Short mmCIF file of N, CA and C in Angstrom, two decimals:
data_model
loop_
_atom_site.label_atom_id
_atom_site.label_comp_id
_atom_site.label_asym_id
_atom_site.label_seq_id
_atom_site.Cartn_x
_atom_site.Cartn_y
_atom_site.Cartn_z
N MET A 1 -13.85 -3.98 -0.46
CA MET A 1 -12.22 -3.31 -0.38
C MET A 1 -11.88 -3.58 -2.38
N GLY A 2 -12.82 -4.58 -3.01
CA GLY A 2 -12.07 -4.67 -3.57
C GLY A 2 -11.45 -3.43 -4.49
N ARG A 3 -12.19 -2.62 -4.31
CA ARG A 3 -11.28 -1.34 -5.56
C ARG A 3 -9.58 -1.20 -4.44
N VAL A 4 -9.81 -1.60 -3.64
CA VAL A 4 -8.62 -1.37 -2.34
C VAL A 4 -7.47 -2.04 -3.20
N ILE A 5 -7.88 -3.95 -3.45
CA ILE A 5 -6.77 -4.82 -4.12
C ILE A 5 -6.87 -3.82 -6.04
N SER A 6 -7.48 -4.11 -6.53
CA SER A 6 -7.89 -2.88 -7.85
C SER A 6 -6.53 -1.83 -7.54
N SER A 7 -6.75 -1.27 -7.09
CA SER A 7 -6.16 0.35 -6.63
C SER A 7 -4.23 0.15 -6.71
N GLY A 8 -4.44 -0.97 -6.22
CA GLY A 8 -2.42 -1.80 -6.38
C GLY A 8 -1.69 -1.76 -7.74
N GLY A 9 -2.91 -2.63 -8.35
CA GLY A 9 -1.53 -2.07 -9.76
C GLY A 9 -2.40 -1.58 -10.10
N SER A 10 -2.95 -0.62 -10.41
CA SER A 10 -3.18 0.75 -10.93
C SER A 10 -1.79 2.21 -10.11
N PHE A 11 -1.56 1.76 -9.13
CA PHE A 11 -0.63 2.65 -8.12
C PHE A 11 0.29 2.49 -8.51
N GLY A 12 0.50 1.00 -8.68
CA GLY A 12 1.98 0.36 -9.23
C GLY A 12 2.18 0.95 -10.89
N GLU A 13 1.39 0.90 -11.74
CA GLU A 13 1.32 0.30 -12.83
C GLU A 13 1.55 2.57 -13.53
N THR A 14 0.94 3.37 -12.62
CA THR A 14 1.44 5.09 -12.64
C THR A 14 2.70 5.30 -11.88
N LEU A 15 3.30 4.80 -10.64
CA LEU A 15 4.19 5.78 -10.53
C LEU A 15 5.29 4.89 -12.10
N LYS A 16 5.34 3.26 -12.33
CA LYS A 16 7.09 2.83 -13.41
C LYS A 16 6.25 3.78 -14.37
N ASN A 17 4.79 4.36 -14.47
CA ASN A 17 5.00 5.07 -15.72
C ASN A 17 5.84 6.00 -15.91
N ILE A 18 5.09 6.58 -15.15
CA ILE A 18 6.09 8.12 -14.83
C ILE A 18 7.21 8.02 -14.10
N ALA A 19 8.38 7.04 -13.68
CA ALA A 19 9.25 7.10 -14.27
C ALA A 19 10.40 6.13 -15.61
N ASP A 20 9.59 6.06 -15.91
CA ASP A 20 9.79 6.25 -17.15
C ASP A 20 9.74 7.55 -18.04
N GLY A 21 8.74 8.48 -17.78
CA GLY A 21 8.78 9.64 -18.86
C GLY A 21 7.06 8.96 -19.35
N ASN A 22 6.19 8.34 -19.01
CA ASN A 22 5.41 8.44 -19.98
C ASN A 22 3.63 8.74 -19.21
N ASP A 23 3.71 8.62 -20.12
CA ASP A 23 2.01 9.36 -20.29
C ASP A 23 1.12 8.75 -19.50
N VAL A 24 0.01 9.75 -17.96
CA VAL A 24 0.00 9.53 -17.14
C VAL A 24 -1.77 9.15 -17.55
N GLU A 25 -3.03 8.42 -18.16
CA GLU A 25 -4.63 8.93 -18.12
C GLU A 25 -5.14 9.87 -16.71
N GLY A 26 -5.63 10.56 -17.07
CA GLY A 26 -6.49 11.67 -15.64
C GLY A 26 -4.80 11.60 -15.16
N LEU A 27 -3.33 12.30 -15.53
CA LEU A 27 -2.47 12.43 -14.03
C LEU A 27 -1.87 12.77 -15.24
N ASP A 28 -1.31 14.43 -14.24
CA ASP A 28 -0.57 14.52 -15.79
C ASP A 28 1.08 15.51 -14.56
N ALA A 29 1.67 14.23 -14.55
CA ALA A 29 2.60 14.38 -13.41
C ALA A 29 3.86 15.80 -13.53
N SER A 30 4.17 16.11 -15.17
CA SER A 30 4.49 17.02 -14.33
C SER A 30 4.23 17.98 -14.25
N ARG A 31 2.87 18.13 -14.09
CA ARG A 31 2.81 20.14 -13.00
C ARG A 31 3.24 19.87 -11.99
N TYR A 32 3.58 18.27 -11.76
CA TYR A 32 4.37 18.19 -10.40
C TYR A 32 5.87 18.12 -9.56
N THR A 33 6.80 17.95 -10.97
CA THR A 33 8.11 18.54 -10.89
C THR A 33 8.04 19.57 -10.32
N GLY A 34 8.97 19.99 -9.15
CA GLY A 34 9.29 21.03 -8.24
C GLY A 34 8.82 21.55 -7.73
N LYS A 35 7.53 21.32 -7.26
CA LYS A 35 6.58 20.69 -6.49
C LYS A 35 7.05 20.52 -5.71
N THR A 36 6.09 19.92 -4.04
CA THR A 36 7.05 19.01 -3.56
C THR A 36 6.39 17.42 -3.09
N VAL A 37 7.27 17.01 -2.95
CA VAL A 37 7.17 15.40 -2.96
C VAL A 37 5.27 15.71 -1.97
N ASP A 38 5.65 15.70 -1.04
CA ASP A 38 4.26 15.42 -0.69
C ASP A 38 2.39 16.03 -1.21
N GLN A 39 3.11 17.58 -1.94
CA GLN A 39 1.65 17.46 -3.32
C GLN A 39 1.05 16.92 -4.40
N PHE A 40 2.29 15.96 -4.63
CA PHE A 40 2.81 15.08 -5.77
C PHE A 40 1.17 14.32 -5.09
N ALA A 41 2.23 13.80 -4.14
CA ALA A 41 1.22 12.25 -3.16
C ALA A 41 0.29 12.86 -3.27
N GLN A 42 -0.11 13.20 -3.13
CA GLN A 42 -1.64 13.40 -2.66
C GLN A 42 -2.64 14.06 -4.20
N ALA A 43 -2.00 14.12 -5.04
CA ALA A 43 -2.20 13.88 -6.12
C ALA A 43 -2.23 12.58 -6.77
N ILE A 44 -1.61 12.12 -6.36
CA ILE A 44 -1.45 10.94 -7.22
C ILE A 44 -2.36 10.04 -5.82
N ALA A 45 -2.47 10.31 -5.68
CA ALA A 45 -3.13 9.78 -3.88
C ALA A 45 -4.85 9.64 -4.97
N GLU A 46 -5.03 10.85 -5.33
CA GLU A 46 -6.31 11.55 -5.31
C GLU A 46 -6.54 10.35 -7.54
N HIS A 47 -5.57 10.18 -7.89
CA HIS A 47 -5.26 10.25 -9.22
C HIS A 47 -5.95 8.20 -8.58
N VAL A 48 -4.83 7.54 -7.35
CA VAL A 48 -5.21 6.25 -7.78
C VAL A 48 -6.53 6.06 -6.44
N GLY A 49 -6.76 7.03 -6.25
CA GLY A 49 -8.57 7.12 -4.71
C GLY A 49 -9.84 7.01 -6.00
N GLY A 50 -9.64 7.97 -6.87
CA GLY A 50 -10.86 7.56 -7.37
C GLY A 50 -11.85 7.99 -6.91
N ASP A 51 -13.49 8.13 -7.42
CA ASP A 51 -14.65 7.63 -6.17
C ASP A 51 -15.46 7.57 -6.01
N SER A 52 -13.98 5.92 -6.14
CA SER A 52 -14.15 4.67 -5.37
C SER A 52 -14.79 4.86 -3.40
N PRO A 53 -15.69 4.08 -3.21
CA PRO A 53 -16.44 4.28 -0.98
C PRO A 53 -15.17 4.11 -0.87
N ASP A 54 -14.23 3.39 -1.31
CA ASP A 54 -12.81 2.71 -0.75
C ASP A 54 -12.25 4.03 -1.03
N ALA A 55 -11.79 5.08 -1.55
CA ALA A 55 -11.07 6.44 -1.67
C ALA A 55 -10.49 6.88 -0.42
N ASP A 56 -11.28 7.25 1.06
CA ASP A 56 -9.81 7.53 2.01
C ASP A 56 -9.61 6.68 2.59
N ILE A 57 -9.32 5.28 1.89
CA ILE A 57 -8.01 4.07 2.66
C ILE A 57 -7.25 3.86 1.90
N ILE A 58 -7.64 4.06 0.69
CA ILE A 58 -6.41 4.47 -0.25
C ILE A 58 -5.21 5.43 -0.27
N CYS A 59 -6.68 6.62 -0.32
CA CYS A 59 -5.36 7.75 -0.47
C CYS A 59 -4.73 8.15 0.58
N VAL A 60 -4.76 7.49 2.17
CA VAL A 60 -3.88 6.67 2.87
C VAL A 60 -2.33 6.26 2.85
N ALA A 61 -2.61 5.15 2.02
CA ALA A 61 -2.13 4.36 2.28
C ALA A 61 -0.97 4.64 0.74
N VAL A 62 -1.39 5.91 -0.47
CA VAL A 62 -0.91 5.55 -1.04
C VAL A 62 0.62 6.99 -0.53
N GLN A 63 -0.56 7.92 0.03
CA GLN A 63 0.41 9.66 0.59
C GLN A 63 1.16 8.46 1.22
N GLU A 64 1.12 7.08 2.57
CA GLU A 64 1.76 6.91 3.97
C GLU A 64 2.90 6.02 2.87
N ALA A 65 3.30 5.86 2.15
CA ALA A 65 3.73 4.84 1.06
C ALA A 65 4.32 5.98 0.21
N ILE A 66 4.50 7.13 0.02
CA ILE A 66 5.18 7.28 -0.79
C ILE A 66 6.51 8.10 0.15
N GLU A 67 5.34 8.70 1.23
CA GLU A 67 6.50 9.47 2.36
C GLU A 67 7.40 8.57 2.66
N GLN A 68 7.15 7.50 3.56
CA GLN A 68 8.52 6.04 4.20
C GLN A 68 9.29 6.59 2.69
N ALA A 69 9.68 6.31 1.81
CA ALA A 69 10.40 6.10 0.71
C ALA A 69 10.49 7.90 0.24
N LEU A 70 9.55 8.42 -0.26
CA LEU A 70 10.89 10.11 -0.52
C LEU A 70 10.52 11.03 0.80
N ASP A 71 11.08 11.85 0.82
CA ASP A 71 11.49 13.45 1.30
C ASP A 71 10.14 14.09 1.01
N LEU A 72 9.21 14.59 1.55
CA LEU A 72 7.56 15.34 1.22
C LEU A 72 8.20 16.25 1.31
N ASP A 73 8.93 17.31 1.73
CA ASP A 73 9.23 18.48 1.86
C ASP A 73 10.27 19.62 0.78
N THR A 74 10.35 17.87 0.10
CA THR A 74 11.13 18.31 -1.35
C THR A 74 10.88 18.12 -2.22
N ASP A 75 11.68 18.49 -3.58
CA ASP A 75 10.50 18.55 -4.48
C ASP A 75 10.66 17.91 -5.56
N PHE A 76 9.72 17.65 -5.79
CA PHE A 76 9.42 15.96 -6.31
C PHE A 76 9.79 16.28 -7.94
N ASP A 77 10.76 15.64 -8.11
CA ASP A 77 11.45 15.21 -9.83
C ASP A 77 11.18 13.83 -10.23
N PRO A 78 9.92 12.84 -11.53
CA PRO A 78 9.89 11.90 -11.84
C PRO A 78 11.24 11.03 -11.99
N SER A 79 12.51 11.20 -11.25
CA SER A 79 13.89 10.51 -12.04
C SER A 79 13.91 10.22 -10.56
N SER A 80 13.44 10.56 -10.17
CA SER A 80 13.37 10.40 -7.76
C SER A 80 12.77 8.64 -7.80
N LEU A 81 11.25 8.19 -8.77
CA LEU A 81 11.37 7.80 -9.08
C LEU A 81 11.82 6.33 -9.58
N THR A 82 13.08 5.31 -8.92
CA THR A 82 14.09 4.49 -9.28
C THR A 82 12.95 3.82 -8.94
N ASP A 83 13.52 2.20 -9.30
CA ASP A 83 13.65 0.95 -8.88
C ASP A 83 13.24 0.29 -7.71
N ASP A 84 14.01 1.20 -6.89
CA ASP A 84 14.27 0.87 -5.65
C ASP A 84 13.34 1.53 -4.96
N ASN A 85 12.95 2.92 -5.22
CA ASN A 85 12.18 3.49 -4.78
C ASN A 85 10.91 2.93 -4.48
N ILE A 86 10.22 2.47 -5.58
CA ILE A 86 9.40 2.90 -6.26
C ILE A 86 8.74 1.25 -5.50
N ALA A 87 9.93 0.13 -5.91
CA ALA A 87 9.80 -1.18 -4.44
C ALA A 87 9.69 -0.63 -3.03
N GLN A 88 10.28 0.51 -2.73
CA GLN A 88 9.54 0.27 -1.55
C GLN A 88 8.44 0.64 -1.33
N ILE A 89 8.05 2.28 -2.07
CA ILE A 89 7.29 2.98 -1.97
C ILE A 89 5.44 1.40 -1.68
N MET A 90 5.72 0.49 -3.03
CA MET A 90 4.88 -0.12 -3.08
C MET A 90 4.92 -1.82 -1.52
N ILE A 91 5.99 -1.60 -1.03
CA ILE A 91 6.16 -2.70 -0.48
C ILE A 91 5.02 -1.48 1.56
N GLU A 92 4.97 -0.40 0.69
CA GLU A 92 4.39 0.12 2.48
C GLU A 92 3.06 0.37 1.66
N TYR A 93 2.94 0.33 0.59
CA TYR A 93 0.98 0.43 -0.29
C TYR A 93 0.59 -0.80 0.44
N LEU A 94 1.49 -1.97 0.23
CA LEU A 94 0.90 -2.45 -0.27
C LEU A 94 -0.16 -3.06 1.40
N SER A 95 1.05 -3.18 2.54
CA SER A 95 1.22 -3.06 3.39
C SER A 95 0.59 -2.66 4.31
N GLN A 96 0.59 -1.28 4.06
CA GLN A 96 -0.74 -0.62 5.24
C GLN A 96 -2.66 -1.17 4.51
N SER A 97 -2.73 -1.41 2.98
CA SER A 97 -3.71 -1.72 2.01
C SER A 97 -3.89 -2.90 2.89
N ILE A 98 -3.28 -4.32 2.40
CA ILE A 98 -3.24 -5.34 3.68
C ILE A 98 -3.68 -5.34 4.70
N PHE A 99 -3.60 -4.71 6.14
CA PHE A 99 -4.02 -4.45 6.59
C PHE A 99 -4.90 -3.28 6.45
N GLN A 100 -5.24 -3.37 5.96
CA GLN A 100 -6.73 -2.46 6.15
C GLN A 100 -7.21 -3.70 5.68
N ILE A 101 -7.38 -4.44 3.82
CA ILE A 101 -8.42 -6.20 4.60
C ILE A 101 -8.83 -6.48 6.31
N VAL A 102 -7.04 -6.66 5.60
CA VAL A 102 -7.42 -7.38 7.48
C VAL A 102 -8.66 -7.09 8.06
N VAL A 103 -7.93 -5.45 8.38
CA VAL A 103 -9.12 -5.65 9.72
C VAL A 103 -10.56 -5.17 9.04
N ASN A 104 -10.55 -4.76 7.86
CA ASN A 104 -11.83 -4.94 7.53
C ASN A 104 -12.56 -6.46 6.95
N ASP A 105 -12.18 -8.06 6.98
CA ASP A 105 -12.32 -9.17 7.26
C ASP A 105 -13.10 -8.93 9.02
N ALA A 106 -12.35 -8.73 9.62
CA ALA A 106 -12.26 -8.68 11.36
C ALA A 106 -13.53 -7.81 11.56
N GLY A 107 -13.89 -7.01 9.77
CA GLY A 107 -15.30 -6.33 10.99
C GLY A 107 -16.01 -6.13 11.68
N ASN A 108 -16.88 -6.20 12.71
CA ASN A 108 -17.56 -5.54 13.39
C ASN A 108 -16.69 -6.36 15.60
N SER A 109 -15.93 -7.51 15.67
CA SER A 109 -15.61 -7.43 16.32
C SER A 109 -14.53 -7.42 16.63
N TRP A 110 -13.64 -6.08 15.77
CA TRP A 110 -12.18 -4.84 16.62
C TRP A 110 -14.13 -4.45 17.50
N SER A 111 -14.73 -3.56 16.57
CA SER A 111 -15.54 -3.01 17.84
C SER A 111 -16.18 -3.43 19.36
N ARG A 112 -16.40 -4.66 19.04
CA ARG A 112 -16.81 -5.77 20.28
C ARG A 112 -15.97 -5.62 21.81
N SER A 113 -14.78 -5.11 21.49
CA SER A 113 -13.89 -5.29 21.74
C SER A 113 -13.37 -3.83 23.62
N LYS A 114 -13.94 -4.75 24.26
CA LYS A 114 -13.97 -3.28 25.18
C LYS A 114 -13.04 -2.97 25.76
N ASP A 115 -11.65 -4.00 25.70
CA ASP A 115 -10.47 -3.86 26.41
C ASP A 115 -9.58 -2.65 25.40
N VAL A 116 -9.95 -0.77 24.61
CA VAL A 116 -8.77 0.02 23.84
C VAL A 116 -7.65 -0.41 23.63
N VAL A 117 -6.57 -0.65 24.52
CA VAL A 117 -5.47 -1.21 24.64
C VAL A 117 -4.59 -1.84 24.17
N ASN A 118 -5.17 -2.83 24.53
CA ASN A 118 -5.97 -4.68 23.98
C ASN A 118 -6.18 -4.00 22.45
N THR A 119 -7.39 -3.36 22.03
CA THR A 119 -7.48 -3.94 20.56
C THR A 119 -5.82 -3.21 19.75
N ALA A 120 -5.61 -1.63 20.84
CA ALA A 120 -4.13 -1.10 19.25
C ALA A 120 -4.02 -1.72 19.56
N ARG A 121 -3.48 -3.41 20.22
CA ARG A 121 -1.86 -3.78 20.48
C ARG A 121 -2.08 -5.04 19.22
N CYS A 122 -2.95 -5.46 19.44
CA CYS A 122 -3.74 -6.38 18.17
C CYS A 122 -3.54 -5.60 16.71
N GLU A 123 -3.65 -4.16 16.93
CA GLU A 123 -3.38 -3.58 15.38
C GLU A 123 -2.24 -3.46 14.64
N ALA A 124 -1.75 -2.75 16.11
CA ALA A 124 -0.03 -2.56 15.75
C ALA A 124 0.53 -3.95 15.86
N GLU A 125 -0.01 -5.05 15.84
CA GLU A 125 0.98 -5.97 15.64
C GLU A 125 0.63 -7.13 14.35
N ILE A 126 -0.94 -7.05 13.80
CA ILE A 126 -0.82 -7.47 12.74
C ILE A 126 -1.03 -6.22 11.92
N LEU A 127 -0.45 -5.34 12.11
CA LEU A 127 -0.35 -4.03 11.01
C LEU A 127 1.51 -4.72 11.28
N ASP A 128 2.23 -4.80 12.26
CA ASP A 128 4.26 -5.35 12.12
C ASP A 128 4.08 -6.87 10.91
N LEU A 129 4.06 -7.77 11.71
CA LEU A 129 3.55 -9.38 10.49
C LEU A 129 2.92 -9.03 9.33
N THR A 130 1.94 -8.23 8.00
CA THR A 130 1.69 -7.11 7.79
C THR A 130 2.85 -7.04 7.33
N ARG A 131 3.54 -5.41 7.24
CA ARG A 131 4.89 -5.52 6.52
C ARG A 131 6.13 -6.40 6.19
N GLU A 132 6.02 -7.32 7.88
CA GLU A 132 7.56 -7.59 7.76
C GLU A 132 7.14 -9.22 6.25
N HIS A 133 5.56 -9.57 6.70
CA HIS A 133 5.19 -10.59 5.30
C HIS A 133 5.66 -10.02 4.07
N VAL A 134 5.00 -8.91 3.32
CA VAL A 134 5.75 -7.93 2.56
C VAL A 134 6.10 -7.80 2.27
N GLU A 135 7.66 -7.22 3.01
CA GLU A 135 8.87 -7.33 2.62
C GLU A 135 9.52 -8.94 2.39
N GLN A 136 9.41 -9.29 2.95
CA GLN A 136 10.01 -11.04 2.62
C GLN A 136 9.49 -11.43 1.04
N SER A 137 8.20 -11.54 1.18
CA SER A 137 7.95 -12.21 -0.09
C SER A 137 7.46 -11.01 -1.69
N PHE A 138 7.11 -10.09 -1.06
CA PHE A 138 7.72 -8.99 -2.05
C PHE A 138 8.76 -8.48 -3.29
N ALA A 139 9.76 -8.36 -2.24
CA ALA A 139 11.45 -8.55 -2.20
C ALA A 139 11.37 -10.11 -2.78
N ALA A 140 10.70 -11.10 -2.37
CA ALA A 140 11.35 -12.62 -3.28
C ALA A 140 10.97 -12.47 -4.00
N GLN A 141 8.95 -11.52 -4.44
CA GLN A 141 9.20 -11.77 -6.32
C GLN A 141 9.77 -10.59 -6.73
N VAL A 142 10.16 -9.92 -6.23
CA VAL A 142 11.08 -9.01 -7.37
C VAL A 142 12.09 -9.09 -7.62
N GLN A 143 12.95 -9.62 -6.59
CA GLN A 143 14.55 -10.83 -6.92
C GLN A 143 13.99 -12.52 -8.47
N GLN A 144 12.86 -12.83 -8.41
CA GLN A 144 12.30 -13.61 -9.70
C GLN A 144 11.83 -12.98 -10.58
N THR A 145 11.67 -11.81 -10.58
CA THR A 145 10.32 -11.26 -11.95
C THR A 145 10.84 -10.31 -12.36
N GLY A 146 12.07 -9.18 -10.86
CA GLY A 146 11.47 -7.64 -11.23
C GLY A 146 10.56 -7.13 -10.55
N ILE A 147 10.77 -5.93 -10.98
CA ILE A 147 9.46 -5.12 -10.18
C ILE A 147 7.56 -5.64 -12.22
N ASN A 148 7.35 -6.11 -10.92
CA ASN A 148 6.02 -6.62 -12.36
C ASN A 148 4.73 -6.17 -11.98
N LEU A 149 4.46 -4.75 -11.59
CA LEU A 149 3.89 -4.06 -11.43
C LEU A 149 2.59 -4.03 -12.20
N GLY A 150 1.98 -4.43 -13.18
CA GLY A 150 0.76 -4.54 -13.88
C GLY A 150 0.19 -5.56 -13.09
N SER A 151 -1.79 -4.72 -13.33
CA SER A 151 -2.98 -4.68 -11.89
C SER A 151 -3.14 -6.01 -11.92
N GLU A 152 -2.99 -7.45 -12.67
CA GLU A 152 -3.19 -8.71 -12.81
C GLU A 152 -2.46 -8.61 -11.07
N ALA A 153 -1.08 -8.54 -11.55
CA ALA A 153 0.38 -9.34 -10.56
C ALA A 153 -0.06 -8.38 -9.15
N VAL A 154 -0.37 -7.64 -8.74
CA VAL A 154 -0.28 -6.74 -7.75
C VAL A 154 -1.78 -7.85 -7.69
N GLU A 155 -2.43 -7.27 -7.97
CA GLU A 155 -4.03 -7.35 -7.55
C GLU A 155 -3.15 -9.45 -6.91
N LYS A 156 -3.20 -10.04 -7.57
CA LYS A 156 -3.11 -11.83 -7.45
C LYS A 156 -2.16 -11.36 -6.01
N TYR A 157 -1.26 -10.72 -5.64
CA TYR A 157 -0.39 -11.08 -4.70
C TYR A 157 -1.38 -9.83 -3.55
N MET A 158 -1.64 -8.94 -4.08
CA MET A 158 -2.59 -8.45 -2.59
C MET A 158 -3.37 -9.95 -1.45
N ARG A 159 -4.23 -10.19 -3.39
CA ARG A 159 -4.96 -11.14 -2.25
C ARG A 159 -4.33 -12.03 -1.41
N THR A 160 -3.15 -12.46 -1.93
CA THR A 160 -3.09 -14.19 -1.42
C THR A 160 -2.28 -13.27 0.13
N ALA A 161 -1.37 -12.32 -0.15
CA ALA A 161 -0.39 -11.47 1.10
C ALA A 161 -1.88 -11.40 2.49
N ALA A 162 -2.99 -11.46 1.47
CA ALA A 162 -4.04 -11.16 2.75
C ALA A 162 -4.69 -11.68 3.81
N GLN A 163 -4.48 -13.47 2.31
CA GLN A 163 -4.90 -14.40 3.10
C GLN A 163 -3.50 -14.76 3.80
N HIS A 164 -2.78 -15.42 3.63
CA HIS A 164 -1.78 -15.10 4.23
C HIS A 164 -0.96 -14.53 5.73
N VAL A 165 -1.53 -12.97 5.66
CA VAL A 165 -1.43 -12.07 6.91
C VAL A 165 -3.20 -13.13 8.43
N TRP A 166 -4.11 -13.11 7.38
CA TRP A 166 -4.93 -13.66 8.43
C TRP A 166 -4.95 -15.26 8.90
N GLU A 167 -4.65 -15.98 8.03
CA GLU A 167 -4.32 -17.45 8.61
C GLU A 167 -3.07 -17.39 9.77
N THR A 168 -1.98 -16.83 9.36
CA THR A 168 -0.43 -16.83 10.16
C THR A 168 -1.66 -15.91 11.21
N TRP A 169 -1.91 -14.29 11.07
CA TRP A 169 -2.76 -13.87 12.79
C TRP A 169 -3.46 -15.00 13.39
N GLU A 170 -4.57 -16.05 13.01
CA GLU A 170 -5.74 -16.81 14.07
C GLU A 170 -4.46 -17.35 13.82
N ARG A 171 -3.11 -17.70 14.09
CA ARG A 171 -2.87 -18.78 14.06
C ARG A 171 -1.44 -19.24 15.77
N TYR A 172 -1.54 -17.33 15.91
CA TYR A 172 -1.24 -16.47 17.00
C TYR A 172 -2.29 -16.54 17.93
N ASP A 173 -3.57 -16.50 17.12
CA ASP A 173 -3.93 -16.40 18.04
C ASP A 173 -4.40 -17.74 18.50
N ASP A 174 -3.87 -18.84 18.66
CA ASP A 174 -4.47 -20.11 19.13
C ASP A 174 -3.96 -20.65 20.50
#
C-alpha cells in the first residue's frame, strides 16, 4: 500500500498546482476546463494512480473524494478548486485511502468471517471512524499550518492516521 500513501502527497500537490494555475507534468488540466468535473476526476485519478498495482484503489479514492466536494455534472473550472474545496477533497481522499490501508492490514481476517452482515457493519464502522479522525485531525493540521500538501507532509499524516485508526479500532474490539 506504499503507493497509496505516496499518491496522497502527489494528489494534494496536483490539486494545489492546478488551483494556482501551475503546470502539472503529465496532466494538462486546461484540457478539462469546460468539460464535466467527472471527466476531470477520471483524468486526475489516472494521473495520480499511474501504473501501480494499487491504481484501482487510488482511482476510486480520488474520484470519490472529488465527487464529495464538487458537482460531477457541472463544467470543470480550475477556480472551483478553492482552499476549502481542496481541504474537503483531501479529507475524503485521506479517509478512503486510510480505510483501504487499515482493511489491507487486516488481511485475511475479513475473508474468514462467515457473517457477511457483520463484516459489512465492521467495514462501515471503520470507514466512519476513519472519516471522523481525518476530519478532526486534518482540520486541526490545516488550522495550525495552513494547507500543507507537500508529499512528505501528506505521507507522514497518512501513516500516522492509519496507525491511530487501527489502534482505536483495536480498542473498540476489546
